[in-house]
Short mmCIF file of C-alpha atoms and ligand atoms in Angstrom, two decimals:
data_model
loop_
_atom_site.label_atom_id
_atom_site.label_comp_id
_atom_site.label_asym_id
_atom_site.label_seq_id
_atom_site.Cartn_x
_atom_site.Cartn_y
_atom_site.Cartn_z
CA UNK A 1 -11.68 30.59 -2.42
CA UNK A 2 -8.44 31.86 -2.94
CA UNK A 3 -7.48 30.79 -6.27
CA UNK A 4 -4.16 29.91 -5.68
CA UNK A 5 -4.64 26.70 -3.46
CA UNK A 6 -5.05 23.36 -4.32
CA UNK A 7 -7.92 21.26 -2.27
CA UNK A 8 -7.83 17.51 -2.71
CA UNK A 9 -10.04 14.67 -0.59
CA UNK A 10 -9.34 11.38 -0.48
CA UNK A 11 -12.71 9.06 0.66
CA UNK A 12 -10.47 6.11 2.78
CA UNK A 13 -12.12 3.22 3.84
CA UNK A 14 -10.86 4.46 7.68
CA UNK A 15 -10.82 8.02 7.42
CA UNK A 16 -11.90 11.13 5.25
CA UNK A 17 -9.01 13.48 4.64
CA UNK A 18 -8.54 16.54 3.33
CA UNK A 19 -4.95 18.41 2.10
CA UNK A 20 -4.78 22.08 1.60
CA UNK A 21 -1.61 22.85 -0.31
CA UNK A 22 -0.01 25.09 -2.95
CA UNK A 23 2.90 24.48 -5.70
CA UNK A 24 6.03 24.91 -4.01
CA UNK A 25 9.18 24.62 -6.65
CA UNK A 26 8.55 21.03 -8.44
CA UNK A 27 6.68 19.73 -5.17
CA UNK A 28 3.75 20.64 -3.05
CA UNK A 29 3.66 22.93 0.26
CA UNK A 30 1.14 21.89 2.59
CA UNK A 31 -1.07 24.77 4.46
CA UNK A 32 -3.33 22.92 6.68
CA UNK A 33 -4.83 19.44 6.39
CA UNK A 34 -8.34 17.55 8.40
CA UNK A 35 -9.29 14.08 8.89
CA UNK A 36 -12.40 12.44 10.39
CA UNK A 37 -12.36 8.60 11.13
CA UNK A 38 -15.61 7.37 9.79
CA UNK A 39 -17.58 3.77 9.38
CA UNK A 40 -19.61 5.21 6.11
CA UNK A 41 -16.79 3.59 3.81
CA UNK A 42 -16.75 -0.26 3.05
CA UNK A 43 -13.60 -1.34 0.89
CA UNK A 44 -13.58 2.31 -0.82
CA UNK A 45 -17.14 2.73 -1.32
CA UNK A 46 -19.84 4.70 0.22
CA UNK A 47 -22.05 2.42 2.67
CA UNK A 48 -23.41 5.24 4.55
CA UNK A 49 -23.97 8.33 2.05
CA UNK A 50 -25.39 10.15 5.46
CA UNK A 51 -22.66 9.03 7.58
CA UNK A 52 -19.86 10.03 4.92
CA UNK A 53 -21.02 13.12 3.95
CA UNK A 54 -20.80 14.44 7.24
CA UNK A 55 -17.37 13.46 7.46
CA UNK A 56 -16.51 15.35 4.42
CA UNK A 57 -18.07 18.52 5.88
CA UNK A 58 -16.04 17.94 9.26
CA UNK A 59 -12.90 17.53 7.26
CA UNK A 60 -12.88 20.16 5.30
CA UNK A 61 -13.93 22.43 8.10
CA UNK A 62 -11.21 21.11 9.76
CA UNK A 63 -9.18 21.70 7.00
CA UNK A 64 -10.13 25.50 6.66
CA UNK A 65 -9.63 26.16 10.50
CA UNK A 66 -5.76 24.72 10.19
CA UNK A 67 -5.08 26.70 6.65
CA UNK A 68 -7.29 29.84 7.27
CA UNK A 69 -8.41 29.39 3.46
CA UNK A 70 -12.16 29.35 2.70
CA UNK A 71 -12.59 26.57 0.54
CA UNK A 72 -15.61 25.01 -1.40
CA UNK A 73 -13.71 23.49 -4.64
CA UNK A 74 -11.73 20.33 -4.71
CA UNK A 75 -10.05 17.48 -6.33
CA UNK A 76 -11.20 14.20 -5.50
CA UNK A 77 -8.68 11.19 -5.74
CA UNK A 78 -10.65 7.79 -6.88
CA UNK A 79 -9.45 4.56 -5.62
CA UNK A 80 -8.20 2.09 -7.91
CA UNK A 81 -11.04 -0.82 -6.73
CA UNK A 82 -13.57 -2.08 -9.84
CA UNK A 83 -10.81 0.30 -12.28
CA UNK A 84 -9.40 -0.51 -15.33
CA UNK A 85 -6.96 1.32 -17.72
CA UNK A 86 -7.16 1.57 -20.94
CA UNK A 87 -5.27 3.89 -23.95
CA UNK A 88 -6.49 5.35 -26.77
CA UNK A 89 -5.23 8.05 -29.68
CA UNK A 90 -6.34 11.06 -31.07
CA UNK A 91 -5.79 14.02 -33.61
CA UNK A 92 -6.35 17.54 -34.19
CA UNK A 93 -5.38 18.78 -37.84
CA UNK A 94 -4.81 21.96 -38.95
CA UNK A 95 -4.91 21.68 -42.00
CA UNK A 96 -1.59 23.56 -43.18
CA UNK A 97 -2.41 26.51 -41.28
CA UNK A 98 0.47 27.13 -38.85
CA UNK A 99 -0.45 27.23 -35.16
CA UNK A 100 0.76 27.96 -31.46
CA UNK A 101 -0.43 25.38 -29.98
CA UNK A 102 -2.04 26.35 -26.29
CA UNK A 103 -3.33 24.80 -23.26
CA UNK A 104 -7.15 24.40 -25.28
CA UNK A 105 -5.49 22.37 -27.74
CA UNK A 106 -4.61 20.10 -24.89
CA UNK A 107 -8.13 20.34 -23.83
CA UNK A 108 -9.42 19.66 -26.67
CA UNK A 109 -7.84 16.50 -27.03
CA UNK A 110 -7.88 14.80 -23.54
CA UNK A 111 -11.76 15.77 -23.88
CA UNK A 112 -11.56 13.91 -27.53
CA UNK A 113 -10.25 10.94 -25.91
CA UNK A 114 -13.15 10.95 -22.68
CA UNK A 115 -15.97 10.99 -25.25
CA UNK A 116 -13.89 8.22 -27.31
CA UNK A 117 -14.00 5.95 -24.56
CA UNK A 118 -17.73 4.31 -24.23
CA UNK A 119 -17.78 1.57 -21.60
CA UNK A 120 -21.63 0.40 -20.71
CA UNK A 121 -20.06 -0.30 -17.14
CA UNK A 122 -17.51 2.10 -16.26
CA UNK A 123 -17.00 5.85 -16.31
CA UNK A 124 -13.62 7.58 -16.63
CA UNK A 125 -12.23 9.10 -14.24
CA UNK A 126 -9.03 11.18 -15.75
CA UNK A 127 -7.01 10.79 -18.94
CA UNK A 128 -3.14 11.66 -18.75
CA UNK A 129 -1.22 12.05 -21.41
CA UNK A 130 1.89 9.72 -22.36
CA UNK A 131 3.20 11.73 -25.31
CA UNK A 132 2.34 14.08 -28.30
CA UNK A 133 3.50 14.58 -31.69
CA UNK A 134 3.61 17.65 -33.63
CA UNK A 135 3.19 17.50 -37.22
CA UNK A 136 3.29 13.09 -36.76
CA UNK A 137 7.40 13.43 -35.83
CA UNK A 138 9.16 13.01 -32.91
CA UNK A 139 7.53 12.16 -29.41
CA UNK A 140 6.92 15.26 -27.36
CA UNK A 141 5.94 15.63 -23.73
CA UNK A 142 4.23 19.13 -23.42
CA UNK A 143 3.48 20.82 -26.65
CA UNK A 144 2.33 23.91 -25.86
CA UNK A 145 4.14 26.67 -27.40
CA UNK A 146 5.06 24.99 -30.09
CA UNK A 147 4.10 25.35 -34.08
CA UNK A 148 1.96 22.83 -35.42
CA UNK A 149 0.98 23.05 -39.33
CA UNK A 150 -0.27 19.93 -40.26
CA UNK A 151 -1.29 18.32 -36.99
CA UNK A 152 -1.12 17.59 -32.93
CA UNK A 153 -1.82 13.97 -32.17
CA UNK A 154 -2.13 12.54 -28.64
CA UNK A 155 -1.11 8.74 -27.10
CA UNK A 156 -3.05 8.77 -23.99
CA UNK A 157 -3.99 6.88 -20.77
CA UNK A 158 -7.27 6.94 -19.01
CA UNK A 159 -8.33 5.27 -16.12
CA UNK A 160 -11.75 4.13 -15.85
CA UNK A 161 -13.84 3.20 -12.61
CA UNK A 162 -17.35 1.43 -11.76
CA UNK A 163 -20.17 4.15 -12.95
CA UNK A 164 -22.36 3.57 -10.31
CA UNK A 165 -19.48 3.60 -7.38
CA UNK A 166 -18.05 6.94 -9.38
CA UNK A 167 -21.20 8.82 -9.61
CA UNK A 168 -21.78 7.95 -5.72
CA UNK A 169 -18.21 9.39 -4.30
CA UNK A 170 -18.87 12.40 -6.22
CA UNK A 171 -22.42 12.97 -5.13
CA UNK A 172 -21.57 12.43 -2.11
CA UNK A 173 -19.01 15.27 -2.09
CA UNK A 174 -21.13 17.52 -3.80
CA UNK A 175 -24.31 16.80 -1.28
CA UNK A 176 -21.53 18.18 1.08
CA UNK A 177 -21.80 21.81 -0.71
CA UNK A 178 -18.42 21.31 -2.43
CA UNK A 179 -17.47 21.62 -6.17
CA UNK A 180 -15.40 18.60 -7.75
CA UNK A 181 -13.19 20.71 -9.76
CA UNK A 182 -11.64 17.01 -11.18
CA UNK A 183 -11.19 13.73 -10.52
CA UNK A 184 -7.53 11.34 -10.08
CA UNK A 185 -7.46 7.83 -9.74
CA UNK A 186 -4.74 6.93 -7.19
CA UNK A 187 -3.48 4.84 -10.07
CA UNK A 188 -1.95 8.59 -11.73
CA UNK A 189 -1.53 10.00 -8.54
CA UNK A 190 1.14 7.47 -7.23
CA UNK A 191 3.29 8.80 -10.42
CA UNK A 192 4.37 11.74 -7.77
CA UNK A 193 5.50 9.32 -5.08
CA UNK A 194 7.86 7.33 -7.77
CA UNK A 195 11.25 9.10 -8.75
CA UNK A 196 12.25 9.38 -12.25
CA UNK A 197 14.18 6.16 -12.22
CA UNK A 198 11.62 4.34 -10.75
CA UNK A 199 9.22 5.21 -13.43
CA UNK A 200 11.70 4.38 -15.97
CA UNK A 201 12.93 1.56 -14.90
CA UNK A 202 9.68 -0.59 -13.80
CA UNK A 203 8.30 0.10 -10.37
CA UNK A 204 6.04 -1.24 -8.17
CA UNK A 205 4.31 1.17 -5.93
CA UNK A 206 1.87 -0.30 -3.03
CA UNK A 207 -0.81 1.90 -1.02
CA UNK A 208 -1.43 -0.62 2.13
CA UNK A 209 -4.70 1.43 3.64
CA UNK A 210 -7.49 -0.15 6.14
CA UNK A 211 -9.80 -2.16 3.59
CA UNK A 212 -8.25 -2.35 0.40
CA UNK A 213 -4.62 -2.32 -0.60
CA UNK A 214 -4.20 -0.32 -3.79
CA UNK A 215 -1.06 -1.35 -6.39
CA UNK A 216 -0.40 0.58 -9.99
CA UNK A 217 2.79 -0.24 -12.03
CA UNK A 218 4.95 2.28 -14.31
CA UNK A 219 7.52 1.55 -16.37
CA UNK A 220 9.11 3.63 -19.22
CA UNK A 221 7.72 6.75 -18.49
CA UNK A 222 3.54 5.93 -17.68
CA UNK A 223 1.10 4.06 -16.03
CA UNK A 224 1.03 0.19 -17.39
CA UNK A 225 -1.29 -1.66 -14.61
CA UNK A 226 -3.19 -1.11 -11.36
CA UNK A 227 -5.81 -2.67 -8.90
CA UNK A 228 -6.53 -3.35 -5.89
CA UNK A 229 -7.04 -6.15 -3.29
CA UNK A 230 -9.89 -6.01 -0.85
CA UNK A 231 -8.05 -6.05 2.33
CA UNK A 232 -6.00 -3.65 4.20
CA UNK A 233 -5.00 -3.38 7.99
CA UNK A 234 -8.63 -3.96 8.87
CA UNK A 235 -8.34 -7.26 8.44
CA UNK A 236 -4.80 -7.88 10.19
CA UNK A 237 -6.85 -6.12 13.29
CA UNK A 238 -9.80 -8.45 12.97
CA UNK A 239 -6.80 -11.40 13.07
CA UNK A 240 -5.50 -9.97 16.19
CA UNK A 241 -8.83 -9.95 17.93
CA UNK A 242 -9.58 -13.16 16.59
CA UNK A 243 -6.73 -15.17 17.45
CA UNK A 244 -6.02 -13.49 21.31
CA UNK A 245 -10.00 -13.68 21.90
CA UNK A 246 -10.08 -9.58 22.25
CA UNK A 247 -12.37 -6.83 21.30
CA UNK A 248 -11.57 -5.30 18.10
CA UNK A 249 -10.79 -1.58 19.71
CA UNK A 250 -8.54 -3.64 22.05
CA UNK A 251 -6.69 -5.37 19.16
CA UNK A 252 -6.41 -2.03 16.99
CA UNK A 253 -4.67 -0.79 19.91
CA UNK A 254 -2.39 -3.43 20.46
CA UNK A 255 -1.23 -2.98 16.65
CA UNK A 256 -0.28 0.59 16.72
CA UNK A 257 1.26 -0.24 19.94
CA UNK A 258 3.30 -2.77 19.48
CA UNK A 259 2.48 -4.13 16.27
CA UNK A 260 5.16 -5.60 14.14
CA UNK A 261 5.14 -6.73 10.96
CA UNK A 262 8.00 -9.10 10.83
CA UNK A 263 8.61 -11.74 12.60
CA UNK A 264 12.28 -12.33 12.95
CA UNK A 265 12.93 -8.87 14.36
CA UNK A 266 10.12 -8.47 16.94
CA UNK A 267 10.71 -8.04 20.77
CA UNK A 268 9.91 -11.38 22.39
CA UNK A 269 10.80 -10.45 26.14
CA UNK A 270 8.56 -7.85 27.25
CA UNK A 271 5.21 -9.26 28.35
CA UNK A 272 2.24 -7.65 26.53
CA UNK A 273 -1.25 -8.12 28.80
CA UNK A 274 -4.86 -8.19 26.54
CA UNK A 275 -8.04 -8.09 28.34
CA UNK A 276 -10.22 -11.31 26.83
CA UNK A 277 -13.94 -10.91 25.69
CA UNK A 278 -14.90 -13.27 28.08
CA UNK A 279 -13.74 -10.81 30.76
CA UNK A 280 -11.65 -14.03 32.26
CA UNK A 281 -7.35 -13.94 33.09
CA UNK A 282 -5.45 -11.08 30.69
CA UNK A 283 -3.64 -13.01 28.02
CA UNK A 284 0.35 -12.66 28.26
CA UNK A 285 1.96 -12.86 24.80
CA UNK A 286 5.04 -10.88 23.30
CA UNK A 287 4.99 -8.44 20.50
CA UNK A 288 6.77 -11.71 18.77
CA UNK A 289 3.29 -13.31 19.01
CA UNK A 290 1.53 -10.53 17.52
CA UNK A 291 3.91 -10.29 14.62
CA UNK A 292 3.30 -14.21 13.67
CA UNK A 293 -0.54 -12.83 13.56
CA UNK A 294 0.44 -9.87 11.58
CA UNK A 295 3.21 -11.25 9.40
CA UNK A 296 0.97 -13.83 8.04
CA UNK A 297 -1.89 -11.04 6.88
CA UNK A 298 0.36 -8.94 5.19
CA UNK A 299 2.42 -11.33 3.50
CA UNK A 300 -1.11 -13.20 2.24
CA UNK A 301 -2.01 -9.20 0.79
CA UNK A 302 1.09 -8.73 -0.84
CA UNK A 303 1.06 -12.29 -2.34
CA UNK A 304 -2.32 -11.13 -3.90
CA UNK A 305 -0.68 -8.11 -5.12
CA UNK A 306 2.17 -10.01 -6.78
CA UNK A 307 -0.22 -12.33 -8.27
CA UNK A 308 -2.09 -10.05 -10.14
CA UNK A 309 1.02 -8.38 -11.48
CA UNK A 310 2.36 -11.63 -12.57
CA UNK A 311 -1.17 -12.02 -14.04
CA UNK A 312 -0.31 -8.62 -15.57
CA UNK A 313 2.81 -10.14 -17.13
CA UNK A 314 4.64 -8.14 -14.77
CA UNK A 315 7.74 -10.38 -13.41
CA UNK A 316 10.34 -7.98 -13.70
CA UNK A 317 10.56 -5.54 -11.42
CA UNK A 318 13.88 -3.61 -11.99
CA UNK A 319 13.28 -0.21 -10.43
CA UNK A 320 12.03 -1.82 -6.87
CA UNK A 321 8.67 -1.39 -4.85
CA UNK A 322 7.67 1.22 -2.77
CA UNK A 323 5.07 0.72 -0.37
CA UNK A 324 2.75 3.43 1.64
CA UNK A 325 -0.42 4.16 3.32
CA UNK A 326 -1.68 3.86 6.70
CA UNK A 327 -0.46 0.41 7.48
CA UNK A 328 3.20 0.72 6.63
CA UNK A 329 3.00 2.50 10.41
CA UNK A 330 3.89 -1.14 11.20
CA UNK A 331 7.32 -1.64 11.84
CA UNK A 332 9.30 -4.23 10.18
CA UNK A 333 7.22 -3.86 6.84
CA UNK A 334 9.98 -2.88 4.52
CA UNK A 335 11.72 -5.91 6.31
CA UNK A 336 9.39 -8.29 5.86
CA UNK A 337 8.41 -6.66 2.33
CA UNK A 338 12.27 -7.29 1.03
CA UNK A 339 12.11 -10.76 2.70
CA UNK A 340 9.71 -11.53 -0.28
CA UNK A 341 10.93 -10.01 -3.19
CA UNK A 342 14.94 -9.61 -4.29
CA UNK A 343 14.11 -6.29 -5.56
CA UNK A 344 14.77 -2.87 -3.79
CA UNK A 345 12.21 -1.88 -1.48
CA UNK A 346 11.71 1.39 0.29
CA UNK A 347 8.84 2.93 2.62
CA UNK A 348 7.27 5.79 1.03
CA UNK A 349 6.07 8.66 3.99
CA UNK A 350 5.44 12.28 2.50
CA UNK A 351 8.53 14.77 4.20
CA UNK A 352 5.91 18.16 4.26
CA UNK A 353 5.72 19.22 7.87
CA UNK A 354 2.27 18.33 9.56
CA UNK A 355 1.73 15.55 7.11
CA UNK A 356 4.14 13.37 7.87
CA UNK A 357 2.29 10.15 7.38
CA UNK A 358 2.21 7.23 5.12
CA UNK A 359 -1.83 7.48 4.94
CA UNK A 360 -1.32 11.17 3.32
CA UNK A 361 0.63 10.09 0.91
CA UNK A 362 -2.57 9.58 -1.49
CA UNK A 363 -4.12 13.09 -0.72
CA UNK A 364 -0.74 15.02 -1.38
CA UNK A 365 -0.17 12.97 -4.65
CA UNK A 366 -3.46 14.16 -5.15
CA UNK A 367 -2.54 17.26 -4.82
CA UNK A 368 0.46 17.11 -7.12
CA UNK A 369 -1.75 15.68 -10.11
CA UNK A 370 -3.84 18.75 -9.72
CA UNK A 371 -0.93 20.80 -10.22
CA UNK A 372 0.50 18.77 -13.07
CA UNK A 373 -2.97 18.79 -15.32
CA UNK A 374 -2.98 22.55 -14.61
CA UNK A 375 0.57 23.43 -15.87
CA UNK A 376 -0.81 20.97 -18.81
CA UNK A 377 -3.59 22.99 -19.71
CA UNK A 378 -1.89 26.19 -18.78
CA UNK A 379 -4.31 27.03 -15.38
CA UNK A 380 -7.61 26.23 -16.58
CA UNK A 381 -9.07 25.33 -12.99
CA UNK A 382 -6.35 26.99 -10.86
CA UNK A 383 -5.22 30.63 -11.51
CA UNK A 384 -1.78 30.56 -10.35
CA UNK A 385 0.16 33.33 -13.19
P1 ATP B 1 -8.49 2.59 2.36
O1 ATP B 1 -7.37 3.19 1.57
O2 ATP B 1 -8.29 1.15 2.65
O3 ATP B 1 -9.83 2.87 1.76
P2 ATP B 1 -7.79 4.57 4.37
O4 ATP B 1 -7.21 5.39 3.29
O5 ATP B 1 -8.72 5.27 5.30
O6 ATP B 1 -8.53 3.29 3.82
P3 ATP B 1 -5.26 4.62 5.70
O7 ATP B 1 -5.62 5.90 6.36
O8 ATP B 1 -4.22 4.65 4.65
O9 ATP B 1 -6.58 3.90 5.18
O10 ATP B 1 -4.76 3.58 6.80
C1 ATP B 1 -5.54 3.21 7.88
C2 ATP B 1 -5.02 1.90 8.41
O11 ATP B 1 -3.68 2.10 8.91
C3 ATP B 1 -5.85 1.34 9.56
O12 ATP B 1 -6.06 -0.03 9.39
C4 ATP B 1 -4.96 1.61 10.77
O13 ATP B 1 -5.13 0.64 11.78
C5 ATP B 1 -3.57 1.50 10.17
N1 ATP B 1 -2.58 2.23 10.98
C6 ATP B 1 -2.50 3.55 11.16
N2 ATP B 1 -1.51 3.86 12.01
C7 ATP B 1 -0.95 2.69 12.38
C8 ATP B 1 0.13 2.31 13.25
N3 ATP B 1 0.83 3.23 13.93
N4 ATP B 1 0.43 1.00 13.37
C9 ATP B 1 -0.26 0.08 12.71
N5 ATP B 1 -1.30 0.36 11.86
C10 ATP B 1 -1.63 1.63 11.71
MG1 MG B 2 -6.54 4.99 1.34
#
């Protein structure tokens, strides 16, 4: 593989997907991307290992057909279902020897912290840094170059996931004849969709995919809560077929049709027709009547969301929420979204040309924690001098 691109997968409950990209200034250029619907994933776990591991192999060669770059390495994002986070500290001394400190230092230390962590239950899945100290003074964000003579100490993050779910995504992806170069929870990854201010200031950010609706919080510079609920836009489908006695391909279609998500500003004139299961008279609603269907599912997902954040202690939100992922296709969401909460709210959709979609939003982040661990650890996976 060309050395110089970054691979990242994301394992969605919907579809497989695959980025291609490379650093481009302090963002991410895209070169080609794939994506393969499958029914091997339940709520962000494998359910079909068979099933799912063909849809890796199908997205990635999709992936290499659209970017022309033979690739076989990757970084795999981790959902933030069965996660928890947790920080730790550690300390490399020197001893009063004076030293440049380099990118193995770093290592070193995030690789002190991993075999610090012992959870019978849970595995980790990355650490991050939130700040070092040379020689125990002031806080520092990226060390390297600097002189150390008595010490280099590390505050760090990590973000740990169910063993047995963990070591199943990443067989799975290796069974597929690809090499996990490293794994990022979606927790981290989000960092890259949050602005400066956001991160600062306290922000919410909100994946909304098809089975499980993924939250992490940041405030003052890092990471301070995530999770997940187990419902996406699966189940505002399964709602729609439900309550207008239609098929569920019928009722998927009517969402991305003329789905809207709230209420107050959906069309109620134009006459929608939907074919019954009991193959008797069409049903004639308006996309008004859809909405009331849709409204309620996403405002019942989001109330879950807010409730564990307020379980989190999180009631202040000052820097806003920003929501993403496949279901945010749904008109009216940041309407309905800033109906509930007095905060700002905006709609997160990636801007890189043929990715253009609130469901890639995960993969590219993906993408961009790659590049941020590497310019950590001065290109230890990716050789981009
Ligand atoms: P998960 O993150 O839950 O494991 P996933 O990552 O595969 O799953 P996404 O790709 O983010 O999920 O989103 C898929 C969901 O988005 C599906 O429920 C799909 O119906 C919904 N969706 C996609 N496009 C639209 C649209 N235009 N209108 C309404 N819903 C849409
Ligand atoms: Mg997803």
């Amino acid at each position: 593989m060309d050395k110089h691109y970054y691979v990242a997968l994301d394992i969605g409950s919907s579809s497989v997907k695959a980025v291609v990209g490379e650093k481009f200034h302090e963002g991410v250029n895209i070169i080609g991307t794939g994506q393969t619907y499958t029914d091997g994933v339940i709520k962000g776990n494998i359910s079909n290992f068979e099933a799912v591991r063909s849809a890796i192999t199908d997205t990635v060669k999709k992936a290499k057909i659209s970017s022309d770059v033979d690739l076989d390495e990757v970084f795999l994002k981790i959902p933030t279902t069965d996660s928890l986070l947790v920080f730790e500290e550690n300390q490399l001394n020197f001893n009063g020897e004076p030293t440049e400190i380099n990118g193995t230092h770093i290592e070193d230390l995030l690789e002190n912290i991993r075999e610090k962590i012992n959870d019978p239950d849970h595995e980790v899945v990355n650490v991050f840094p939130i700040y070092f100290k040379v020689d125990n003074l002031h806080e520092v964000v990226d060390p390297k170059e600097m002189i150390a003579t008595e010490s280099l100490s590390i505050h760090a993050g990590a973000v740990l996931k169910n063993r047995s779910q963990l070591i199943n995504i990443v067989k799975c992806v290796e069974d597929a004849g690809l090499e996990v170069l490293e794994l990022f929870s979606d927790a981290t990854n989000f960092e890259h969709i949050l602005s400066e201010s956001e991160i600062e200031l306290g922000s919410v950010i909100i994946d909304v995919g098809h089975e499980i609706t993924q939250y992490a919080y940041y405030e003052r510079g890092s990471l301070r809560a995530l999770g997940a609920v187990p419902y996406g836009g699966m189940a505002i489908t399964s709602d729609l077929s439900e309550a207008f006695n239609t098929n569920y391909e019928q009722a998927e279609r009517l969402k991305h049709q003329y789905g809207h998500a709230f209420y107050d500003h959906a069309n109620d004139e134009d006459i929608i027709k939907i074919p019954q299961r009991d193959n008797s008279e069409d049903l004639e609603v308006t996309a008004k009547d859809l909405a009331d269907i849709i409204e309620l599912r996403l405002e019942e997902t989001l109330t879950e969301v807010f409730k564990a954040l307020e379980a989190n202690k999180i009631n202040r939100v000052s820097g806003g929420f920003v929501l993403t992922g496949g279901t945010v296709n749904l008109s009216g969401v940041k309407e309905l979204v800033q109906d509930l909460v007095a905060e700002k709210v905006r709609i997160h959709i990636p801007n890189q040309m043929g990715a253009r979609k609130p469901e890639f939003s995960s993969v590219i982040s993906t993408i961009s924690s790659a590049i941020l661990f590497d310019e950590l650890l001065d290109y230890v996976t990716i050789d981009n001098h």
